[in-house]
């Protein structure tokens, strides 16, 4: 099933043409022209979202569940066309797009189950105590309520699961919040076909058309206007540290500041503890390279840093180098990402005290792996080495002893993940590292690799800054719905007036 995009924006149920266009830059297949978003498009979408909130924000959980299921059904009905346009635009293999589509519909259906159970409402009730002395207590009920229209920015590296109908959109819609999506120019056709699916679900379920709008990219002013629009009440963002921080600052500078839930970057360090390194150093080194190069290293959970005792590092380094030497070139998501990867590699290589273990040559939109090694003293003296390189580049940091390993851990900025490779005899050392890891990351792994984020109730995909801009939130899993809710207390309110919420 072939798909040819129209190049239009979807705003409140209408497909809108802009006055100027930009051309997509697919990895394979034909390029297409897309309308450039404008500030006027933002205004129209935000106003429609506010109008929709007065019905959608007060709809029943069953009604919202039916809507989310309908979106998932419409996405699955377009499965082959989504895979075709997605692979053309991003260069990702078909199996990856098919899996990501399943994750996208799975997220929607998981939120169906979650809101129908009602636990997310966190209902609390303190009954009235009319005879309490010296003063009576009124009847108090608390419940979580949706905050209003939400802006969502599509991610470059996940055209489905973190974009148009991805986790942020699913969580906001489940909460009762209309959504305005700023599409990513790396995959505008994929964004459009998903928007078509959502539009079809809106029509089949009789939902207010302002509940969802897609404004295509091509103009940075659109993003700025979106986060500053007075009707937008929160922002979900996955992207670069520089871009996310700029938008975060705009949200904070508004006359009415709003929360900016940004996932910005992480090097996801691994710590190899002594017994595990002695027993399994070669195995860990080989397995690490599979995680490091997965998807051309274009995952926010890519484990770019490995910290290991220098006396035990040899087999680990040899295994990692050998495995990476056989890695084939991979297509990156955009020309810009490929150029940023080359710039990051040059930056690392230029640092004093960094030794090249494996080098390669990247051309055009392809990426090949690099591997470097440095010592802890160099790492601790050079903040540049802790900056994310988005791609298959690994840096091994060797330490003298466990005290210096802890020092390296303490030096880290906020991370999405920290991994401890450990055997039974490493429990004491791991217990010493664990409090530091808890201060640094939102997810801590034992004997695994962080690429691959399970969509589940217990998942935390976030962490201290700069991993994310709000350390108390997650962008994956059912807890992510709490970003788009706020508690409301009802005093002496008849229960029948709030029980259906």
Short mmCIF file of C-alpha atoms in Angstrom, two decimals:
data_model
loop_
_atom_site.label_atom_id
_atom_site.label_comp_id
_atom_site.label_asym_id
_atom_site.label_seq_id
_atom_site.Cartn_x
_atom_site.Cartn_y
_atom_site.Cartn_z
CA UNK A 1 0.00 0.00 0.00
CA UNK A 2 1.71 3.16 -1.23
CA UNK A 3 1.24 6.54 0.43
CA UNK A 4 1.71 9.99 -1.10
CA UNK A 5 1.56 12.82 1.45
CA UNK A 6 -0.57 15.89 0.74
CA UNK A 7 1.90 18.16 2.53
CA UNK A 8 -0.85 19.86 4.56
CA UNK A 9 -1.32 20.73 8.21
CA UNK A 10 -4.25 19.27 10.15
CA UNK A 11 -5.86 21.99 12.26
CA UNK A 12 -9.14 21.32 14.04
CA UNK A 13 -10.36 18.79 11.51
CA UNK A 14 -9.32 20.77 8.42
CA UNK A 15 -6.37 20.05 6.15
CA UNK A 16 -4.68 23.39 5.60
CA UNK A 17 -2.17 24.52 2.95
CA UNK A 18 0.53 27.03 3.87
CA UNK A 19 1.90 29.88 1.79
CA UNK A 20 5.39 28.36 1.55
CA UNK A 21 6.81 24.84 1.50
CA UNK A 22 9.86 22.82 2.45
CA UNK A 23 11.03 19.59 0.85
CA UNK A 24 11.54 16.41 2.81
CA UNK A 25 14.96 14.76 2.69
CA UNK A 26 14.29 11.03 2.68
CA UNK A 27 17.03 8.46 3.01
CA UNK A 28 15.47 6.60 0.08
CA UNK A 29 12.55 7.18 -2.27
CA UNK A 30 10.97 10.40 -3.49
CA UNK A 31 11.06 13.74 -1.70
CA UNK A 32 7.77 15.56 -1.06
CA UNK A 33 6.82 19.17 -0.43
CA UNK A 34 5.20 20.13 2.87
CA UNK A 35 3.58 23.34 4.01
CA UNK A 36 5.70 25.40 6.38
CA UNK A 37 4.01 26.10 9.70
CA UNK A 38 3.32 29.67 10.78
CA UNK A 39 2.46 31.47 13.98
CA UNK A 40 -1.06 31.93 12.62
CA UNK A 41 -1.40 28.15 12.38
CA UNK A 42 -0.33 27.89 16.02
CA UNK A 43 -2.92 30.45 17.08
CA UNK A 44 -5.70 28.61 15.23
CA UNK A 45 -4.69 25.21 16.65
CA UNK A 46 -4.36 26.49 20.22
CA UNK A 47 -7.72 28.25 20.10
CA UNK A 48 -9.38 25.11 18.72
CA UNK A 49 -7.73 23.03 21.47
CA UNK A 50 -9.06 25.38 24.14
CA UNK A 51 -12.55 25.13 22.64
CA UNK A 52 -12.27 21.33 22.61
CA UNK A 53 -11.16 21.19 26.23
CA UNK A 54 -14.58 22.27 27.53
CA UNK A 55 -16.06 19.02 26.24
CA UNK A 56 -13.09 16.65 25.99
CA UNK A 57 -11.64 17.62 29.37
CA UNK A 58 -14.95 16.71 30.99
CA UNK A 59 -15.63 13.55 28.98
CA UNK A 60 -15.91 10.23 30.78
CA UNK A 61 -13.02 7.84 31.08
CA UNK A 62 -14.95 5.34 28.94
CA UNK A 63 -15.33 7.91 26.16
CA UNK A 64 -11.63 8.73 26.17
CA UNK A 65 -10.76 5.04 26.25
CA UNK A 66 -12.89 4.42 23.17
CA UNK A 67 -11.15 7.31 21.41
CA UNK A 68 -7.65 6.00 22.22
CA UNK A 69 -8.61 2.52 21.02
CA UNK A 70 -9.99 4.02 17.80
CA UNK A 71 -6.69 5.83 17.18
CA UNK A 72 -4.79 2.57 17.64
CA UNK A 73 -7.18 0.79 15.27
CA UNK A 74 -6.76 3.48 12.60
CA UNK A 75 -2.97 3.31 12.88
CA UNK A 76 -3.03 -0.46 12.48
CA UNK A 77 -5.31 -0.10 9.44
CA UNK A 78 -2.53 1.93 7.77
CA UNK A 79 0.28 -0.37 8.87
CA UNK A 80 1.94 -1.05 5.51
CA UNK A 81 1.74 2.56 4.34
CA UNK A 82 3.22 3.79 7.63
CA UNK A 83 6.14 1.38 7.31
CA UNK A 84 6.78 2.42 3.71
CA UNK A 85 6.87 6.19 4.28
CA UNK A 86 8.66 5.78 7.60
CA UNK A 87 11.51 3.72 6.17
CA UNK A 88 11.87 6.09 3.22
CA UNK A 89 12.12 9.19 5.37
CA UNK A 90 14.33 7.89 8.19
CA UNK A 91 16.37 5.07 6.69
CA UNK A 92 15.31 2.84 9.60
CA UNK A 93 14.75 -0.81 8.64
CA UNK A 94 11.24 -2.15 8.16
CA UNK A 95 11.42 -4.38 11.22
CA UNK A 96 12.30 -1.40 13.42
CA UNK A 97 9.34 0.62 12.07
CA UNK A 98 6.98 -2.31 12.49
CA UNK A 99 8.11 -2.78 16.08
CA UNK A 100 7.81 0.92 16.79
CA UNK A 101 4.30 0.98 15.34
CA UNK A 102 3.36 -1.85 17.69
CA UNK A 103 4.84 0.09 20.58
CA UNK A 104 2.82 3.15 19.58
CA UNK A 105 -0.50 1.33 19.48
CA UNK A 106 0.48 -0.59 22.60
CA UNK A 107 1.03 2.67 24.48
CA UNK A 108 -2.41 3.89 23.45
CA UNK A 109 -4.07 0.67 24.58
CA UNK A 110 -2.09 0.61 27.83
CA UNK A 111 -3.52 4.04 28.68
CA UNK A 112 -6.98 2.69 27.90
CA UNK A 113 -6.54 0.08 30.64
CA UNK A 114 -4.94 2.61 32.96
CA UNK A 115 -7.65 5.25 32.86
CA UNK A 116 -10.48 2.72 33.03
CA UNK A 117 -9.05 1.38 36.30
CA UNK A 118 -9.15 4.94 37.64
CA UNK A 119 -6.17 4.61 40.01
CA UNK A 120 -4.40 7.51 38.28
CA UNK A 121 -7.04 9.88 39.70
CA UNK A 122 -5.48 9.39 43.16
CA UNK A 123 -8.86 9.95 44.81
CA UNK A 124 -8.64 10.98 48.47
CA UNK A 125 -11.46 11.61 50.91
CA UNK A 126 -11.42 13.10 54.39
CA UNK A 127 -15.01 12.86 55.67
CA UNK A 128 -16.54 15.78 57.53
CA UNK A 129 -16.12 15.88 61.30
CA UNK A 130 -18.91 18.21 62.36
CA UNK A 131 -18.41 17.55 66.08
CA UNK A 132 -14.65 18.06 66.14
CA UNK A 133 -13.42 20.56 68.71
CA UNK A 134 -12.42 23.33 68.75
CA UNK A 135 -13.50 23.56 65.07
CA UNK A 136 -15.40 21.15 62.82
CA UNK A 137 -13.73 19.73 59.70
CA UNK A 138 -15.46 20.06 56.33
CA UNK A 139 -15.84 17.18 53.89
CA UNK A 140 -12.77 17.15 51.62
CA UNK A 141 -12.31 15.21 48.40
CA UNK A 142 -9.29 15.39 46.12
CA UNK A 143 -8.96 14.17 42.55
CA UNK A 144 -6.61 14.72 39.61
CA UNK A 145 -7.98 16.86 36.76
CA UNK A 146 -6.59 17.63 33.27
CA UNK A 147 -4.67 20.87 32.89
CA UNK A 148 -5.78 22.00 29.42
CA UNK A 149 -4.20 22.08 25.93
CA UNK A 150 -0.74 20.49 25.65
CA UNK A 151 1.98 21.08 23.05
CA UNK A 152 3.99 18.07 21.88
CA UNK A 153 7.20 18.17 19.83
CA UNK A 154 7.93 15.17 17.62
CA UNK A 155 11.29 13.42 18.07
CA UNK A 156 13.76 12.86 15.25
CA UNK A 157 14.80 9.37 16.34
CA UNK A 158 11.35 7.87 16.98
CA UNK A 159 9.00 8.84 14.12
CA UNK A 160 6.14 6.90 15.73
CA UNK A 161 6.59 6.11 19.43
CA UNK A 162 7.78 9.59 20.47
CA UNK A 163 6.11 11.71 17.81
CA UNK A 164 2.63 12.45 16.45
CA UNK A 165 0.67 9.80 18.37
CA UNK A 166 3.54 8.80 20.65
CA UNK A 167 3.81 8.64 24.40
CA UNK A 168 3.35 12.35 25.13
CA UNK A 169 0.26 12.58 22.93
CA UNK A 170 -1.20 9.36 24.31
CA UNK A 171 -0.69 10.45 27.92
CA UNK A 172 -2.17 13.90 27.32
CA UNK A 173 -5.23 12.57 25.50
CA UNK A 174 -5.74 9.93 28.18
CA UNK A 175 -5.66 12.66 30.83
CA UNK A 176 -8.30 14.68 28.98
CA UNK A 177 -6.00 17.27 27.40
CA UNK A 178 -6.25 18.32 23.73
CA UNK A 179 -2.91 18.20 21.89
CA UNK A 180 -1.16 20.41 19.35
CA UNK A 181 1.77 18.57 17.74
CA UNK A 182 4.73 20.35 16.20
CA UNK A 183 5.80 17.80 13.59
CA UNK A 184 9.46 17.00 13.04
CA UNK A 185 10.79 17.92 9.60
CA UNK A 186 12.86 14.72 9.51
CA UNK A 187 9.72 12.62 8.95
CA UNK A 188 6.80 14.89 7.92
CA UNK A 189 5.10 12.26 5.77
CA UNK A 190 5.05 9.80 8.65
CA UNK A 191 3.60 12.53 10.85
CA UNK A 192 0.90 13.25 8.28
CA UNK A 193 -0.31 9.67 7.89
CA UNK A 194 -0.51 9.28 11.68
CA UNK A 195 -2.46 12.55 11.84
CA UNK A 196 -4.84 11.08 9.26
CA UNK A 197 -5.40 8.12 11.58
CA UNK A 198 -6.15 10.40 14.53
CA UNK A 199 -8.48 12.53 12.40
CA UNK A 200 -10.38 9.40 11.35
CA UNK A 201 -10.73 8.38 15.00
CA UNK A 202 -12.00 11.85 15.93
CA UNK A 203 -14.70 11.60 13.28
CA UNK A 204 -15.73 8.04 14.12
CA UNK A 205 -16.01 8.81 17.84
CA UNK A 206 -17.68 12.20 17.50
CA UNK A 207 -14.92 14.00 19.39
CA UNK A 208 -14.47 17.77 19.09
CA UNK A 209 -12.07 18.29 16.13
CA UNK A 210 -9.95 20.74 18.11
CA UNK A 211 -8.74 17.88 20.31
CA UNK A 212 -5.80 17.31 17.95
CA UNK A 213 -3.83 19.38 15.46
CA UNK A 214 -0.60 18.75 13.56
CA UNK A 215 1.51 21.68 12.40
CA UNK A 216 4.38 20.67 10.16
CA UNK A 217 7.91 21.96 10.73
CA UNK A 218 10.16 24.08 8.55
CA UNK A 219 10.00 27.17 10.77
CA UNK A 220 11.57 27.52 14.21
CA UNK A 221 9.23 30.39 15.03
CA UNK A 222 6.41 27.83 15.19
CA UNK A 223 8.02 26.09 18.15
CA UNK A 224 8.65 29.35 19.95
CA UNK A 225 5.10 30.57 19.42
CA UNK A 226 3.69 27.22 20.51
CA UNK A 227 5.40 27.17 23.91
CA UNK A 228 4.58 30.83 24.47
CA UNK A 229 0.91 30.68 23.47
CA UNK A 230 -1.21 31.63 26.50
CA UNK A 231 -3.68 28.78 25.90
CA UNK A 232 -0.99 26.07 26.03
CA UNK A 233 -0.63 24.74 29.59
CA UNK A 234 2.29 22.25 29.29
CA UNK A 235 4.86 21.03 26.77
CA UNK A 236 6.22 17.55 26.01
CA UNK A 237 9.55 17.53 24.18
CA UNK A 238 12.18 14.99 23.12
CA UNK A 239 15.26 16.39 21.42
CA UNK A 240 18.58 18.11 21.75
CA UNK A 241 19.90 19.83 24.86
CA UNK A 242 20.37 23.16 23.06
CA UNK A 243 16.91 23.20 21.46
CA UNK A 244 15.14 21.91 24.52
CA UNK A 245 16.84 24.36 26.86
CA UNK A 246 15.88 27.27 24.62
CA UNK A 247 12.22 26.22 24.67
CA UNK A 248 12.37 25.53 28.42
CA UNK A 249 13.61 29.08 29.00
CA UNK A 250 10.75 30.47 26.89
CA UNK A 251 8.23 28.52 28.98
CA UNK A 252 9.73 29.88 32.20
CA UNK A 253 9.75 33.45 30.86
CA UNK A 254 6.03 33.50 30.00
CA UNK A 255 3.73 35.80 31.98
CA UNK A 256 2.18 32.50 33.11
CA UNK A 257 5.10 30.03 33.33
CA UNK A 258 4.18 26.48 32.34
CA UNK A 259 5.90 23.12 32.87
CA UNK A 260 8.25 21.99 30.12
CA UNK A 261 8.72 18.22 30.20
CA UNK A 262 11.83 17.87 28.09
CA UNK A 263 14.00 14.82 27.58
CA UNK A 264 17.29 16.34 26.43
CA UNK A 265 20.28 14.03 26.54
CA UNK A 266 22.27 11.38 28.40
CA UNK A 267 25.50 9.37 28.09
CA UNK A 268 24.06 6.49 30.15
CA UNK A 269 27.26 5.32 31.88
CA UNK A 270 28.02 1.70 32.73
CA UNK A 271 30.14 0.76 35.75
CA UNK A 272 31.92 -2.59 35.54
CA UNK A 273 32.56 -3.93 39.04
CA UNK A 274 35.62 -6.10 39.75
CA UNK A 275 34.30 -9.65 39.93
CA UNK A 276 32.00 -9.17 36.95
CA UNK A 277 34.89 -7.70 34.95
CA UNK A 278 37.23 -10.58 35.80
CA UNK A 279 34.62 -13.24 35.09
CA UNK A 280 32.79 -11.70 32.15
CA UNK A 281 34.83 -8.78 30.80
CA UNK A 282 35.02 -10.22 27.29
CA UNK A 283 31.32 -11.07 27.25
CA UNK A 284 30.32 -7.62 28.52
CA UNK A 285 32.58 -5.88 25.99
CA UNK A 286 31.05 -7.75 23.08
CA UNK A 287 27.49 -7.24 24.28
CA UNK A 288 28.12 -3.53 24.92
CA UNK A 289 28.94 -2.95 21.27
CA UNK A 290 25.58 -4.37 20.22
CA UNK A 291 23.81 -1.85 22.41
CA UNK A 292 26.19 0.96 21.40
CA UNK A 293 25.60 0.50 17.67
CA UNK A 294 21.90 -0.41 17.77
CA UNK A 295 19.99 1.93 15.48
CA UNK A 296 23.27 3.68 14.58
CA UNK A 297 23.51 4.73 18.22
CA UNK A 298 20.52 7.04 17.79
CA UNK A 299 18.82 6.16 21.06
CA UNK A 300 18.54 8.47 24.03
CA UNK A 301 19.55 5.47 26.18
CA UNK A 302 22.68 4.66 24.15
CA UNK A 303 25.36 3.58 26.70
CA UNK A 304 28.21 5.80 25.53
CA UNK A 305 30.47 5.59 28.60
CA UNK A 306 32.01 2.51 30.25
CA UNK A 307 33.89 2.87 33.55
CA UNK A 308 36.22 0.00 34.45
CA UNK A 309 39.21 -0.70 36.72
CA UNK A 310 42.42 -0.18 34.73
CA UNK A 311 44.05 -3.41 35.99
CA UNK A 312 41.08 -5.45 34.69
CA UNK A 313 40.15 -3.50 31.58
CA UNK A 314 42.22 -5.38 28.96
CA UNK A 315 39.83 -8.19 27.93
CA UNK A 316 36.85 -5.82 27.98
CA UNK A 317 38.59 -3.30 25.71
CA UNK A 318 39.89 -5.98 23.34
CA UNK A 319 36.44 -7.57 22.97
CA UNK A 320 34.70 -4.24 22.39
CA UNK A 321 37.27 -3.18 19.80
CA UNK A 322 37.05 -6.47 17.93
CA UNK A 323 33.27 -6.41 17.83
CA UNK A 324 33.10 -2.79 16.69
CA UNK A 325 35.68 -3.40 13.95
CA UNK A 326 33.18 -5.62 12.18
CA UNK A 327 30.24 -3.22 12.41
CA UNK A 328 28.77 -2.17 9.07
CA UNK A 329 27.98 1.45 8.21
CA UNK A 330 24.42 2.51 9.08
CA UNK A 331 22.19 5.24 7.73
CA UNK A 332 21.50 8.06 10.17
CA UNK A 333 18.16 9.77 10.51
CA UNK A 334 19.11 13.07 8.87
CA UNK A 335 22.06 14.78 7.25
CA UNK A 336 22.16 17.15 10.21
CA UNK A 337 22.37 14.32 12.75
CA UNK A 338 25.17 12.70 10.73
CA UNK A 339 27.09 15.97 10.68
CA UNK A 340 26.56 16.44 14.42
CA UNK A 341 27.91 12.92 15.00
CA UNK A 342 31.06 13.69 13.03
CA UNK A 343 31.49 16.93 14.96
CA UNK A 344 31.09 15.10 18.27
CA UNK A 345 33.66 12.51 17.26
CA UNK A 346 36.12 15.25 16.30
CA UNK A 347 35.52 16.98 19.63
CA UNK A 348 36.27 13.83 21.63
CA UNK A 349 39.32 12.92 19.61
CA UNK A 350 40.78 16.42 20.03
CA UNK A 351 40.85 16.24 23.83
CA UNK A 352 44.23 15.81 25.50
CA UNK A 353 44.57 12.48 27.26
CA UNK A 354 42.13 10.63 24.99
CA UNK A 355 43.50 7.57 23.19
CA UNK A 356 42.04 6.23 19.97
CA UNK A 357 41.27 2.52 20.11
CA UNK A 358 39.17 2.15 16.96
CA UNK A 359 38.64 4.71 14.24
CA UNK A 360 36.59 4.66 11.06
CA UNK A 361 35.42 7.02 8.35
CA UNK A 362 31.90 8.43 8.08
CA UNK A 363 30.64 9.89 4.83
CA UNK A 364 27.36 11.63 4.02
CA UNK A 365 24.44 10.27 6.00
CA UNK A 366 26.14 7.09 7.20
CA UNK A 367 27.69 6.36 10.59
CA UNK A 368 30.43 3.95 11.58
CA UNK A 369 31.60 3.33 15.17
CA UNK A 370 34.46 4.92 17.08
CA UNK A 371 36.02 3.79 20.35
CA UNK A 372 38.22 5.86 22.65
CA UNK A 373 39.83 5.41 26.07
CA UNK A 374 40.86 7.86 28.75
CA UNK A 375 41.74 7.73 32.42
CA UNK A 376 39.69 9.03 35.32
CA UNK A 377 42.02 11.95 36.01
CA UNK A 378 41.50 13.23 32.47
CA UNK A 379 37.75 12.63 32.67
CA UNK A 380 37.41 14.50 35.95
CA UNK A 381 39.35 17.48 34.60
CA UNK A 382 37.43 17.77 31.32
CA UNK A 383 33.67 18.33 31.23
CA UNK A 384 33.63 18.02 27.43
CA UNK A 385 34.10 14.25 27.73
CA UNK A 386 30.77 13.97 29.55
CA UNK A 387 28.79 15.54 26.70
CA UNK A 388 26.55 13.29 24.63
CA UNK A 389 27.66 12.23 21.15
CA UNK A 390 24.51 11.09 19.37
CA UNK A 391 25.70 8.02 17.49
CA UNK A 392 27.78 4.82 17.85
CA UNK A 393 30.75 6.30 19.73
CA UNK A 394 32.05 4.70 22.91
CA UNK A 395 34.41 6.11 25.53
CA UNK A 396 36.07 3.84 28.10
CA UNK A 397 37.15 5.52 31.34
CA UNK A 398 39.68 3.53 33.38
CA UNK A 399 39.95 4.08 37.13
CA UNK A 400 42.65 3.14 39.65
CA UNK A 401 40.35 1.75 42.32
CA UNK A 402 36.77 1.71 43.57
CA UNK A 403 37.19 5.05 45.33
CA UNK A 404 38.03 6.68 42.02
CA UNK A 405 35.10 4.89 40.37
CA UNK A 406 32.84 6.52 42.94
CA UNK A 407 34.50 9.87 42.19
CA UNK A 408 33.71 9.46 38.51
CA UNK A 409 30.12 8.57 39.38
CA UNK A 410 29.74 11.68 41.52
CA UNK A 411 31.07 13.85 38.70
CA UNK A 412 28.27 12.86 36.34
CA UNK A 413 25.51 15.20 35.27
CA UNK A 414 21.94 13.90 35.36
CA UNK A 415 21.32 10.74 33.34
CA UNK A 416 18.42 8.72 32.03
CA UNK A 417 20.16 5.50 33.07
CA UNK A 418 23.09 4.12 35.03
CA UNK A 419 24.12 0.46 34.69
CA UNK A 420 26.02 -1.67 37.21
CA UNK A 421 27.64 -4.84 35.85
CA UNK A 422 28.07 -7.01 38.91
CA UNK A 423 28.46 -10.55 40.20
CA UNK A 424 27.64 -11.87 43.67
CA UNK A 425 30.98 -10.78 45.07
CA UNK A 426 30.37 -7.21 43.89
CA UNK A 427 27.34 -6.59 46.09
CA UNK A 428 29.24 -4.49 48.61
CA UNK A 429 30.78 -2.28 45.93
CA UNK A 430 27.41 -2.00 44.20
CA UNK A 431 25.75 -0.91 47.44
CA UNK A 432 28.33 1.85 47.74
CA UNK A 433 27.61 3.02 44.19
CA UNK A 434 23.83 2.73 44.38
CA UNK A 435 23.13 5.93 46.38
CA UNK A 436 25.22 7.89 43.88
CA UNK A 437 23.40 6.27 40.95
CA UNK A 438 20.05 7.14 42.53
CA UNK A 439 21.09 10.78 42.70
CA UNK A 440 22.14 10.74 39.05
CA UNK A 441 19.58 8.70 37.09
CA UNK A 442 15.94 7.82 36.66
CA UNK A 443 16.57 4.13 35.85
CA UNK A 444 19.32 1.93 37.32
CA UNK A 445 20.12 -1.40 35.69
CA UNK A 446 21.98 -4.46 36.92
CA UNK A 447 23.71 -6.61 34.29
CA UNK A 448 21.95 -5.34 31.23
CA UNK A 449 22.00 -2.61 28.63
CA UNK A 450 19.68 0.38 28.65
CA UNK A 451 18.67 0.52 24.99
CA UNK A 452 15.05 -0.53 24.92
CA UNK A 453 12.63 1.17 27.29
CA UNK A 454 9.77 -1.03 28.47
CA UNK A 455 6.36 0.66 28.37
CA UNK A 456 4.98 -0.31 31.77
CA UNK A 457 3.58 1.01 35.03
CA UNK A 458 6.97 0.94 36.77
CA UNK A 459 9.08 2.56 34.05
CA UNK A 460 10.87 5.85 34.63
CA UNK A 461 12.25 7.51 31.51
CA UNK A 462 13.64 10.74 32.87
CA UNK A 463 16.22 11.92 35.33
CA UNK A 464 17.99 14.93 36.79
CA UNK A 465 18.93 17.75 34.42
CA UNK A 466 20.15 17.62 31.66
CA UNK A 467 18.63 14.18 31.11
CA UNK A 468 15.27 15.88 31.54
CA UNK A 469 13.95 19.22 32.69
CA UNK A 470 11.69 17.75 35.36
CA UNK A 471 13.25 15.03 37.50
CA UNK A 472 9.90 14.13 39.07
CA UNK A 473 8.37 12.98 35.79
CA UNK A 474 8.68 10.20 33.23
CA UNK A 475 7.92 10.32 29.51
CA UNK A 476 7.36 6.55 29.25
CA UNK A 477 4.90 4.38 31.15
CA UNK A 478 1.57 5.07 32.76
CA UNK A 479 3.02 7.44 35.35
CA UNK A 480 3.63 9.87 32.47
CA UNK A 481 -0.05 10.83 32.59
CA UNK A 482 0.61 12.73 35.83
CA UNK A 483 2.47 15.40 33.86
CA UNK A 484 -0.81 16.59 32.41
CA UNK A 485 -2.94 16.51 35.55
CA UNK A 486 -3.21 18.68 38.63
CA UNK A 487 -4.92 17.97 41.97
CA UNK A 488 -8.19 19.73 42.79
CA UNK A 489 -9.75 19.66 46.24
CA UNK A 490 -13.55 19.79 46.55
CA UNK A 491 -14.92 21.00 49.88
CA UNK A 492 -18.43 19.97 50.89
CA UNK A 493 -19.13 19.08 47.26
CA UNK A 494 -21.80 16.40 46.65
CA UNK A 495 -20.01 13.23 45.61
CA UNK A 496 -22.38 12.75 42.67
CA UNK A 497 -20.92 15.85 41.03
CA UNK A 498 -17.41 14.40 40.78
CA UNK A 499 -17.76 10.61 40.88
CA UNK A 500 -17.76 10.12 37.08
CA UNK A 501 -14.50 11.97 36.55
#
